GROMACS .gro file of C-alpha atoms in nm:
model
  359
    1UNK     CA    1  -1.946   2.323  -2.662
    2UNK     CA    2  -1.637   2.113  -2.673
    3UNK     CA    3  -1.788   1.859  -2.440
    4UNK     CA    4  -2.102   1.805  -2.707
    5UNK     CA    5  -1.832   1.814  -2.977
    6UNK     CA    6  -1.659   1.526  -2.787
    7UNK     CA    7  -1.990   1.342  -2.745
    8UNK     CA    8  -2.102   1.386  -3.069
    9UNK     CA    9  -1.748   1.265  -3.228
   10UNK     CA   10  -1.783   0.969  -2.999
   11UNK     CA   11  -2.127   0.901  -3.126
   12UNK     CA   12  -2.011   0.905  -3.488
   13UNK     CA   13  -1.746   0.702  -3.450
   14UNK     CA   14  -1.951   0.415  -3.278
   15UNK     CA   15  -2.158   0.440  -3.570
   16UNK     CA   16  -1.947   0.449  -3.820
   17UNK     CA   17  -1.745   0.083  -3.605
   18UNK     CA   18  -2.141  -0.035  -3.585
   19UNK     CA   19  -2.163  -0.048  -3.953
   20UNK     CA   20  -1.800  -0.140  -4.054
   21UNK     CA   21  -1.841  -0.453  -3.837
   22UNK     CA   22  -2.154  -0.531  -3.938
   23UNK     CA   23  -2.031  -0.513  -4.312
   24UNK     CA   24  -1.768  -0.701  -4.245
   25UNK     CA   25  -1.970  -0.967  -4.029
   26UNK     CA   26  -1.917  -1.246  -4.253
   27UNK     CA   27  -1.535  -1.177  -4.262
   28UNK     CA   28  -1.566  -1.178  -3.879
   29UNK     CA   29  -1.737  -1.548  -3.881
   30UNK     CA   30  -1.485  -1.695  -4.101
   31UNK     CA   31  -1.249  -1.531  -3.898
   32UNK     CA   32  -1.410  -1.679  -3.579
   33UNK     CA   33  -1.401  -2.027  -3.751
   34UNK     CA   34  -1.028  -2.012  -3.783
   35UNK     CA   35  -1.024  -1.957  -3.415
   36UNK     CA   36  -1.188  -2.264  -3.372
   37UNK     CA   37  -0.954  -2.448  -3.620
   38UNK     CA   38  -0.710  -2.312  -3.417
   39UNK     CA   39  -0.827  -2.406  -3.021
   40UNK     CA   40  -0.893  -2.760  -3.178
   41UNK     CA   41  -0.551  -2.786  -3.337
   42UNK     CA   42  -0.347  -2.657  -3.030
   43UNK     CA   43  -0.565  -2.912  -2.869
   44UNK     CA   44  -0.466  -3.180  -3.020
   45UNK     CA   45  -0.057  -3.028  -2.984
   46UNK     CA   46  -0.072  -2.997  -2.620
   47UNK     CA   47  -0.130  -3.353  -2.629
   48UNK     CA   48   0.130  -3.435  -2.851
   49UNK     CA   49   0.339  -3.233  -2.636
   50UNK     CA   50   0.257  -3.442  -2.315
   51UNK     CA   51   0.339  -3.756  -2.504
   52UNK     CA   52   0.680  -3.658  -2.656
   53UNK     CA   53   0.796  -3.343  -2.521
   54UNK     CA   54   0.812  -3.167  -2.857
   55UNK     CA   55   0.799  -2.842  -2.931
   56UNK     CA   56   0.488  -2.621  -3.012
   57UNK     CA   57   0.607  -2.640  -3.392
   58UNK     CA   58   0.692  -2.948  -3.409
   59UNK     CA   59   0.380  -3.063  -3.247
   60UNK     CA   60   0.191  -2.868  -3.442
   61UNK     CA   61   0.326  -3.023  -3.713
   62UNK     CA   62   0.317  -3.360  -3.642
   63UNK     CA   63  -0.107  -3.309  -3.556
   64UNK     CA   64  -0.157  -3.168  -3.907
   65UNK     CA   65   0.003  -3.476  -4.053
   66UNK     CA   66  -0.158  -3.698  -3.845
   67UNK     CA   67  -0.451  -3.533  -3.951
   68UNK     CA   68  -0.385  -3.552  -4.350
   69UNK     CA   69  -0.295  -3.934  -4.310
   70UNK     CA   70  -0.628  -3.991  -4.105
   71UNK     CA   71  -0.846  -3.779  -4.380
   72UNK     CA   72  -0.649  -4.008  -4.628
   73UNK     CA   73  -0.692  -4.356  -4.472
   74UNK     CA   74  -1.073  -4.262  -4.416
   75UNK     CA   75  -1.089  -4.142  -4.757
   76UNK     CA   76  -0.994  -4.425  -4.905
   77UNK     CA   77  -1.224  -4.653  -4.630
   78UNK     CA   78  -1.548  -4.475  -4.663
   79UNK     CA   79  -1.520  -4.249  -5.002
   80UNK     CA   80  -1.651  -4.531  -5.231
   81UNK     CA   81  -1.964  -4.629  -4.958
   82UNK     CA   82  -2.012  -4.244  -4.893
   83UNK     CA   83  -2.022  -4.121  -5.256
   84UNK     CA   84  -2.251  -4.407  -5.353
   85UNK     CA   85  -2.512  -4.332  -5.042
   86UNK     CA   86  -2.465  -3.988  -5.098
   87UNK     CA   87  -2.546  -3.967  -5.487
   88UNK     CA   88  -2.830  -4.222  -5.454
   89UNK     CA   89  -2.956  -3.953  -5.153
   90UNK     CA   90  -2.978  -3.726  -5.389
   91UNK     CA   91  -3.170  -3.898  -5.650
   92UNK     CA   92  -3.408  -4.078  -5.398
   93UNK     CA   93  -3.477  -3.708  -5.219
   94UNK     CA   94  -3.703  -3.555  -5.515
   95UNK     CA   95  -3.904  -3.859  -5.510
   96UNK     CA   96  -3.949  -3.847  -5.194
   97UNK     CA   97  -4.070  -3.527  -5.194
   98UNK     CA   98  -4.285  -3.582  -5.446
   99UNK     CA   99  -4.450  -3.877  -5.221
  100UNK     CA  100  -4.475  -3.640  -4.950
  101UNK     CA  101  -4.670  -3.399  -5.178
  102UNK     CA  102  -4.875  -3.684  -5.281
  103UNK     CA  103  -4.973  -3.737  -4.896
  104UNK     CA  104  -5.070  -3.408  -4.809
  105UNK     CA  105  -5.279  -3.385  -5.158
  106UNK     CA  106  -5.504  -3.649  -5.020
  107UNK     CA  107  -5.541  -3.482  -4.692
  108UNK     CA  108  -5.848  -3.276  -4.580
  109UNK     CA  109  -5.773  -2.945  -4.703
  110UNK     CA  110  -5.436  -3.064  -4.813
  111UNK     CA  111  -5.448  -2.926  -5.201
  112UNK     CA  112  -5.524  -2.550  -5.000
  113UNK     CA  113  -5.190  -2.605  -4.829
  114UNK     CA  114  -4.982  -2.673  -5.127
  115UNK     CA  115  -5.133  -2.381  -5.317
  116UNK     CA  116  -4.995  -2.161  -5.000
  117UNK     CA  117  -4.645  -2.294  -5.021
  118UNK     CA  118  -4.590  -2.378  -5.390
  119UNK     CA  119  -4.489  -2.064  -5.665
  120UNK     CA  120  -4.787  -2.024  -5.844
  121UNK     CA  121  -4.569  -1.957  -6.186
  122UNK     CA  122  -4.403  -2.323  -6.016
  123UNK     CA  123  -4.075  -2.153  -6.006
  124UNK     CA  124  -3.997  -2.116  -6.362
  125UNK     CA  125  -3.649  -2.013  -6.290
  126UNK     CA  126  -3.387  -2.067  -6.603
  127UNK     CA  127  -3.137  -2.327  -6.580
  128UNK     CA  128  -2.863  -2.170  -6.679
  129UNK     CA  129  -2.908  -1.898  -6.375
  130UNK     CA  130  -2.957  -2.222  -6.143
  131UNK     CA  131  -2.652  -2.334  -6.264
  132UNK     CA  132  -2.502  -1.988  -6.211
  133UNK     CA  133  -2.621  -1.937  -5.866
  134UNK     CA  134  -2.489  -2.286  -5.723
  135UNK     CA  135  -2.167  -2.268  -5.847
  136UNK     CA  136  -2.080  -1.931  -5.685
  137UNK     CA  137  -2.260  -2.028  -5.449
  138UNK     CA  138  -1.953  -2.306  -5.418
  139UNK     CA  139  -1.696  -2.112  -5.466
  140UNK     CA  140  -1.805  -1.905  -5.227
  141UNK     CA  141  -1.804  -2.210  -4.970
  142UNK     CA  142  -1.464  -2.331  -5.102
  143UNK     CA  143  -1.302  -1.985  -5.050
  144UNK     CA  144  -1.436  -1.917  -4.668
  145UNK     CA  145  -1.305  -2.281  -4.644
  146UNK     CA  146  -0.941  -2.183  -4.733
  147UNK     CA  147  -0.942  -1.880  -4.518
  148UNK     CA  148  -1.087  -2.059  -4.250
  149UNK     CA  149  -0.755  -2.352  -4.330
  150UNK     CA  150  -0.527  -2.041  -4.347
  151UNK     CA  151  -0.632  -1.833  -4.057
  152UNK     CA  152  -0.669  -2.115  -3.831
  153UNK     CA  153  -0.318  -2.260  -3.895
  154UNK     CA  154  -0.122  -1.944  -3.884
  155UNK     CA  155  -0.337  -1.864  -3.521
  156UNK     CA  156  -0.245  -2.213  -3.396
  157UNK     CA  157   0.143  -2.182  -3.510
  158UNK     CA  158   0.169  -1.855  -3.290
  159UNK     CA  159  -0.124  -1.796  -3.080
  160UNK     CA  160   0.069  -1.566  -2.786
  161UNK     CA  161   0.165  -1.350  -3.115
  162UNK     CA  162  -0.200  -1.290  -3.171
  163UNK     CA  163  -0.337  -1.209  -2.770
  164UNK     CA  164   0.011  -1.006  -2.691
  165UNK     CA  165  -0.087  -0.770  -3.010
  166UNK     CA  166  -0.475  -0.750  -2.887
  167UNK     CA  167  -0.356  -0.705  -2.532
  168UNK     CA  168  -0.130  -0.415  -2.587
  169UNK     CA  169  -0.416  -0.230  -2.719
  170UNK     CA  170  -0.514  -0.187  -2.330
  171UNK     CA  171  -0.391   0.001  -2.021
  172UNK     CA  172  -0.146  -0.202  -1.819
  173UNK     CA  173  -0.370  -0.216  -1.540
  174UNK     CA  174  -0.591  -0.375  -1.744
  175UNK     CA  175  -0.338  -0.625  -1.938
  176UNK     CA  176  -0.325  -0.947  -1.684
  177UNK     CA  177  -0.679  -0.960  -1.639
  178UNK     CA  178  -0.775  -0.942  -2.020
  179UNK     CA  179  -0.441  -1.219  -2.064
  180UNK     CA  180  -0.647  -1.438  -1.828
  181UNK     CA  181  -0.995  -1.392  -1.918
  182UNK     CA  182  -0.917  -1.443  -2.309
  183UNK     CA  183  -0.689  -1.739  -2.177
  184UNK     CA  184  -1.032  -1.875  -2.016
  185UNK     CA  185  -1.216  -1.843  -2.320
  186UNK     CA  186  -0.973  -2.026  -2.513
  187UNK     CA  187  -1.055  -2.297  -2.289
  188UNK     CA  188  -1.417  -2.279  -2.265
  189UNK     CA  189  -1.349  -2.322  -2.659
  190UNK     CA  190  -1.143  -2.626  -2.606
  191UNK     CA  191  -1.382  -2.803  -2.388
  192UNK     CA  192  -1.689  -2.694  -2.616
  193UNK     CA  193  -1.503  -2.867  -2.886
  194UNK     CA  194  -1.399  -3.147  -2.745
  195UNK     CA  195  -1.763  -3.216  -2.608
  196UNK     CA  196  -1.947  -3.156  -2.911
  197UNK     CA  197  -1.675  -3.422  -3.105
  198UNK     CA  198  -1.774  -3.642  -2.866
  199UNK     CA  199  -2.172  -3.633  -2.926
  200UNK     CA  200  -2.107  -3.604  -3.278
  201UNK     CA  201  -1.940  -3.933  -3.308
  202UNK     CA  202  -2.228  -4.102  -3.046
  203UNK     CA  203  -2.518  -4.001  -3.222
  204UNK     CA  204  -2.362  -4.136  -3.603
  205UNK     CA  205  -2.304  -4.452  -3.422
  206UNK     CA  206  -2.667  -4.433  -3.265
  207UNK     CA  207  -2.810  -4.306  -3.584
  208UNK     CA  208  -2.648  -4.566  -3.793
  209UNK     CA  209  -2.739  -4.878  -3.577
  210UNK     CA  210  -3.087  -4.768  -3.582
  211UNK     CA  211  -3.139  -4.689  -3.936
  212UNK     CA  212  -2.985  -5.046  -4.041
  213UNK     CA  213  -3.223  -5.197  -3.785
  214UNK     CA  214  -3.523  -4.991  -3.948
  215UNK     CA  215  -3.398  -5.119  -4.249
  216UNK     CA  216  -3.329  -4.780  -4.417
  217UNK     CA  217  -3.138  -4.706  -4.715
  218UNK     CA  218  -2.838  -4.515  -4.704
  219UNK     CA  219  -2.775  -4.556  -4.350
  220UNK     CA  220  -2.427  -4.443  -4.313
  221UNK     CA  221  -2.496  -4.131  -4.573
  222UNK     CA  222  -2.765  -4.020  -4.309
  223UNK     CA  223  -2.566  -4.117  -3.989
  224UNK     CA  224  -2.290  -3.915  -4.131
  225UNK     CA  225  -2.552  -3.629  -4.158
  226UNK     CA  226  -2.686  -3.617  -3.869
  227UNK     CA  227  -2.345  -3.642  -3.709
  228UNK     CA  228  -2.220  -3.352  -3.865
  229UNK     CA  229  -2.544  -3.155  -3.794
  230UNK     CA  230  -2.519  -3.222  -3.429
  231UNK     CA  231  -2.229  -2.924  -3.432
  232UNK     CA  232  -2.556  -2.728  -3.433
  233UNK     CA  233  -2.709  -2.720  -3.118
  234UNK     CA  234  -3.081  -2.741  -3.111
  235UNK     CA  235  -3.174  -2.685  -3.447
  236UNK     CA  236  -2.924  -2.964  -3.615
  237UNK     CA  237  -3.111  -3.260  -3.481
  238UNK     CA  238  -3.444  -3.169  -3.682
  239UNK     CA  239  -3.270  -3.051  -3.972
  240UNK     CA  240  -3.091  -3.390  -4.004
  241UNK     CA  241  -3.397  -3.594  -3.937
  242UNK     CA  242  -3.592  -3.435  -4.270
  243UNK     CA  243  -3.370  -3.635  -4.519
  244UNK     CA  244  -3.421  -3.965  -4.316
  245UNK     CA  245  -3.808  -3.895  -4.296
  246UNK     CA  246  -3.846  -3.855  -4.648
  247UNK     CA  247  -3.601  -4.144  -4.743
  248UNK     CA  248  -3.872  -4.336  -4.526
  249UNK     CA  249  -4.179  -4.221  -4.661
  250UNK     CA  250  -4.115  -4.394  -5.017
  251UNK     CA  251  -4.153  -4.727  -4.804
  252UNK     CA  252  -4.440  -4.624  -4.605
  253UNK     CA  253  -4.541  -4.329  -4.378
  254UNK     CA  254  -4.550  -4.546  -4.056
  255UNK     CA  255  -4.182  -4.603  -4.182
  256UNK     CA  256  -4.149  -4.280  -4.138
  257UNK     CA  257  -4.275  -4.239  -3.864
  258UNK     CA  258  -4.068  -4.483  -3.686
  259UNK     CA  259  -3.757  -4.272  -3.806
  260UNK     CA  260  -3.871  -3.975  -3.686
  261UNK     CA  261  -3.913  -4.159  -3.339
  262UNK     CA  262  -3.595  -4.301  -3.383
  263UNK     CA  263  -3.396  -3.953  -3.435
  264UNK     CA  264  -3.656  -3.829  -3.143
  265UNK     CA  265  -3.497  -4.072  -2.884
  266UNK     CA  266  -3.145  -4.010  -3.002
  267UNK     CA  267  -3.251  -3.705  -2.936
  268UNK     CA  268  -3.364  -3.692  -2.603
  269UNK     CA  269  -3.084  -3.906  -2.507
  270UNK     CA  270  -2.812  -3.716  -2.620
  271UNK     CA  271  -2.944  -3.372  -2.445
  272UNK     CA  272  -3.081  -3.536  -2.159
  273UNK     CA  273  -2.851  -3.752  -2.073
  274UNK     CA  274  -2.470  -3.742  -2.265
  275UNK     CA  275  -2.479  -3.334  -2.321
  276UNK     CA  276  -2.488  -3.264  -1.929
  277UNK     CA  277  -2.233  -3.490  -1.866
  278UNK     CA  278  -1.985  -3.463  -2.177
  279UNK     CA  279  -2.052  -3.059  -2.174
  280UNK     CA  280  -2.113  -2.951  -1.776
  281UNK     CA  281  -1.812  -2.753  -1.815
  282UNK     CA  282  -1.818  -2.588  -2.143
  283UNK     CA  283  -2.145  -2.479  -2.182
  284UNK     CA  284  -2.341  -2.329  -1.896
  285UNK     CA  285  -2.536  -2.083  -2.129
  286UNK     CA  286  -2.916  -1.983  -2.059
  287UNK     CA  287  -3.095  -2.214  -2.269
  288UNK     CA  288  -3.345  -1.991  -2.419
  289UNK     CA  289  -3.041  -1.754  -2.503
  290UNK     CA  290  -2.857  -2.044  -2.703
  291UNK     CA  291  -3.168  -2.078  -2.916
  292UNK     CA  292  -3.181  -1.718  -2.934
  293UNK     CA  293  -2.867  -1.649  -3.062
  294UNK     CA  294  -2.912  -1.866  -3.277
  295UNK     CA  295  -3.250  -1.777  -3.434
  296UNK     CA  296  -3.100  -1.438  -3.435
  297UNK     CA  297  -2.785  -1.525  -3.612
  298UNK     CA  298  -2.920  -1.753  -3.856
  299UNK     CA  299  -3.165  -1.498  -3.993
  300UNK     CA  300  -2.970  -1.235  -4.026
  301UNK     CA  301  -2.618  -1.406  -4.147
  302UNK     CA  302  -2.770  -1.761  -4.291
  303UNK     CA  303  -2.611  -2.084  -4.254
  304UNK     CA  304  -2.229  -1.993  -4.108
  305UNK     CA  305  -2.422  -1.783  -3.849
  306UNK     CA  306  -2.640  -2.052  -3.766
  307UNK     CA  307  -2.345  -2.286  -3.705
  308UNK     CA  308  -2.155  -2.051  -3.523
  309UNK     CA  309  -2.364  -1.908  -3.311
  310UNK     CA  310  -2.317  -2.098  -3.024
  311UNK     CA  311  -1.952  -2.092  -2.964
  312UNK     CA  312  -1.956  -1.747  -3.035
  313UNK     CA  313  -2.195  -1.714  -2.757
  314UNK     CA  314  -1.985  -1.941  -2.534
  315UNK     CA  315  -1.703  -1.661  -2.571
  316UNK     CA  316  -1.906  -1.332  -2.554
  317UNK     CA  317  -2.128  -1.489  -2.232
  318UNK     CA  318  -1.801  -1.574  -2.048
  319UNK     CA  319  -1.675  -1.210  -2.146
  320UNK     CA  320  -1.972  -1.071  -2.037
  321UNK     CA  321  -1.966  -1.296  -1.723
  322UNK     CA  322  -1.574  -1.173  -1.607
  323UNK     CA  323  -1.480  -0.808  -1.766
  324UNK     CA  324  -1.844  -0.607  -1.708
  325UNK     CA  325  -2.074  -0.802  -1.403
  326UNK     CA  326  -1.755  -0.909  -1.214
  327UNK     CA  327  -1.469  -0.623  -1.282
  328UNK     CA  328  -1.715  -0.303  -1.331
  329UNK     CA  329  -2.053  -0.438  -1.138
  330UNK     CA  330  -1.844  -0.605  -0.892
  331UNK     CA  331  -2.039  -0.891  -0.821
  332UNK     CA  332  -1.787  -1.140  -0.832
  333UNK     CA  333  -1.923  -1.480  -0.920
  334UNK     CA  334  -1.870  -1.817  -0.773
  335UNK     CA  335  -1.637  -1.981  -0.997
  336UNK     CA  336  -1.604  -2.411  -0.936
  337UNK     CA  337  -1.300  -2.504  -0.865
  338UNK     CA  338  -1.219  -2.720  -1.137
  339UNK     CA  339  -1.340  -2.395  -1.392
  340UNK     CA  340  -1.038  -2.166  -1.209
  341UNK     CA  341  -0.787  -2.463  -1.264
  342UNK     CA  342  -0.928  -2.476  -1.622
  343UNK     CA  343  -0.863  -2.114  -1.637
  344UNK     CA  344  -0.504  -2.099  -1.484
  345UNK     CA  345  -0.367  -2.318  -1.741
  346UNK     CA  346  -0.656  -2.224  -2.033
  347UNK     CA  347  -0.404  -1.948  -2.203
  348UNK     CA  348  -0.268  -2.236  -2.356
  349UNK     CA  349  -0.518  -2.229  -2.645
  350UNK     CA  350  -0.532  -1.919  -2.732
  351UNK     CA  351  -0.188  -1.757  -2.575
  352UNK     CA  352  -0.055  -1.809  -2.224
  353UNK     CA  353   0.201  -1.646  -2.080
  354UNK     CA  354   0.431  -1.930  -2.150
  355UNK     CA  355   0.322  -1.881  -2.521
  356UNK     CA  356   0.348  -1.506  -2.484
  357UNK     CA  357   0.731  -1.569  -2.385
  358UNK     CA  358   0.805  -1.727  -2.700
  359UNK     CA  359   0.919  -1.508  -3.021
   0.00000   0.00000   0.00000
């Protein structure tokens, strides 16, 4: 009886974890993003570190202000050109869209498709609940924002503070091994990160060149786009490219049709070529799990679980990968030899012992 008691009490309170967490899921993300704030700011200290030989403070500090002078000098470069593109985007889309509706009127059965997809009472929503909905909807943004600033800076500040409070949780036994695996994953992170900046800034370059050689407006609004969209994985790439096409199609549809080959062949270069080379190291996942993860994630938890998704995956793959199939299954996997070094010194993002030491 005591042994079904036991079971039974260790049911419930799996359950009643299950549902707290999944509650609390959007607290987790945020929290998540602040972890990547964080790898990418110690990042950017360790360097700092290896040029001057400053502290992890003082580093720290001197990468945030670097930071706030860079946001500032490209602020005051590219607001004026940005805001410009960006508000004329916004007043060119709803034409656009309206030209696009106009095309697939004068299709063959074109008028039964728009019947489908538009609100027959054409969406007769008040205005003043519009105006309600977007601007919780941005506060809402604005908020997660700051925690993400907050959480992310107070991680990077003292990150061994964080993993020695998680890691005394455990047995002893099991302390080193869960110091080095979360030490790993903190560098999986940093090399995820570091990739991805890198194919972010490519394809605005790429997408830039070839939208002022298309002659399309608002070039560097929709560079900038679909630079920031290529944090997303998969799915970023053809969200990006729907602006663009529509911008086109109040020229012409071939014009179109030419961007959507354009973003097509950035495309295929960037995951066919750059990706495997800029991210061989960070991100061996399975493919059709990346996607879905992500289909998954951005269902059920929207946009921030959409954009997360696949670092998060990076972190719980490589968990999976070291603390169940290689310490319980015991089938120890073939590591490269560049990974282990990456691993020995990878506590560095997220707590080493060296960090551990300190405070």
């Amino acid at each position: 009886m005591r042994r079904v008691l036991v079971v039974l009490g260790l049911v419930a309170a799996f359950l009643v974890v299950g549902l707290l967490a999944w509650r609390g899921i959007a607290a987790l993300l945020v929290t998540f993003a602040g972890l990547l704030l964080a790898v990418f700011l110690r990042s950017l200290a360790q360097l700092v570190q290896r040029l001057w030989k400053l502290g992890d403070l003082a580093a720290l500090a001197v990468v945030c202000v670097a930071l706030l002078l860079a946001t500032g000098a490209s602020a005051l470069l590219l607001a004026d050109p940005l805001q410009t593109q960006g508000a004329e985007l916004l007043d060119a889309l709803p034409e656009a869209a309206a030209d696009l509706k106009d095309t697939i009127n004068g299709l063959p059965l074109g008028q039964r498709v728009l019947a489908r997809v538009t609100s027959p009472d054409g969406g007769g929503v008040p205005s003043a609940v519009r105006v309600v909905s977007v601007l919780s909807g941005l506060v809402s943004v604005l908020g997660n924002l700051l925690l993400v600033l907050f959480v992310g800076l107070f991680l990077a500040a003292e990150p061994g503070l964080y993993v020695r409070g998680v890691v005394r949780l455990l047995p002893l036994a099991a302390r080193p091994r869960v110091t080095e695996v979360l030490g790993e994953c903190g560098e999986k992170l940093q090399m995820w990160l570091v990739g991805r900046a890198g194919l972010m800034a490519v394809v605005s370059v790429l997408t830039w060149i070839g939208l002022m050689v298309l002659g399309i407006p608002l070039a560097l609004a929709l560079a900038a786009i679909a630079g920031l969209l290529t944090f997303i994985p998969n799915f970023g790439p053809i969200i990006a490219a729907v602006p663009a096409m529509l911008l086109a199609l109040t020229q012409s549809p071939m014009q179109a049709v030419y961007v959507g080959a354009l973003y097509l062949g950035i495309q295929t270069i960037e995951s066919y070529t750059l990706e495997p080379y800029v991210m061989r190291k960070a991100d061996d996942l399975p493919p059709a799990l990346a996607i879905a993860s992500q289909l998954f994630l951005g269902v059920t938890l929207g946009a921030m679980g959409l954009i997360l998704a696949t670092p998060l995956l990076v972190v719980v793959y490589l968990l999976v990968q070291r603390l169940y199939v290689e310490d319980v299954l015991g089938d120890r996997l073939t590591h490269d030899t560049d990974g282990e070094a990456a691993g020995s010194t990878s506590v560095a993002s997220l707590g080493t012992p060296s960090l551990g030491a300190r405070g």
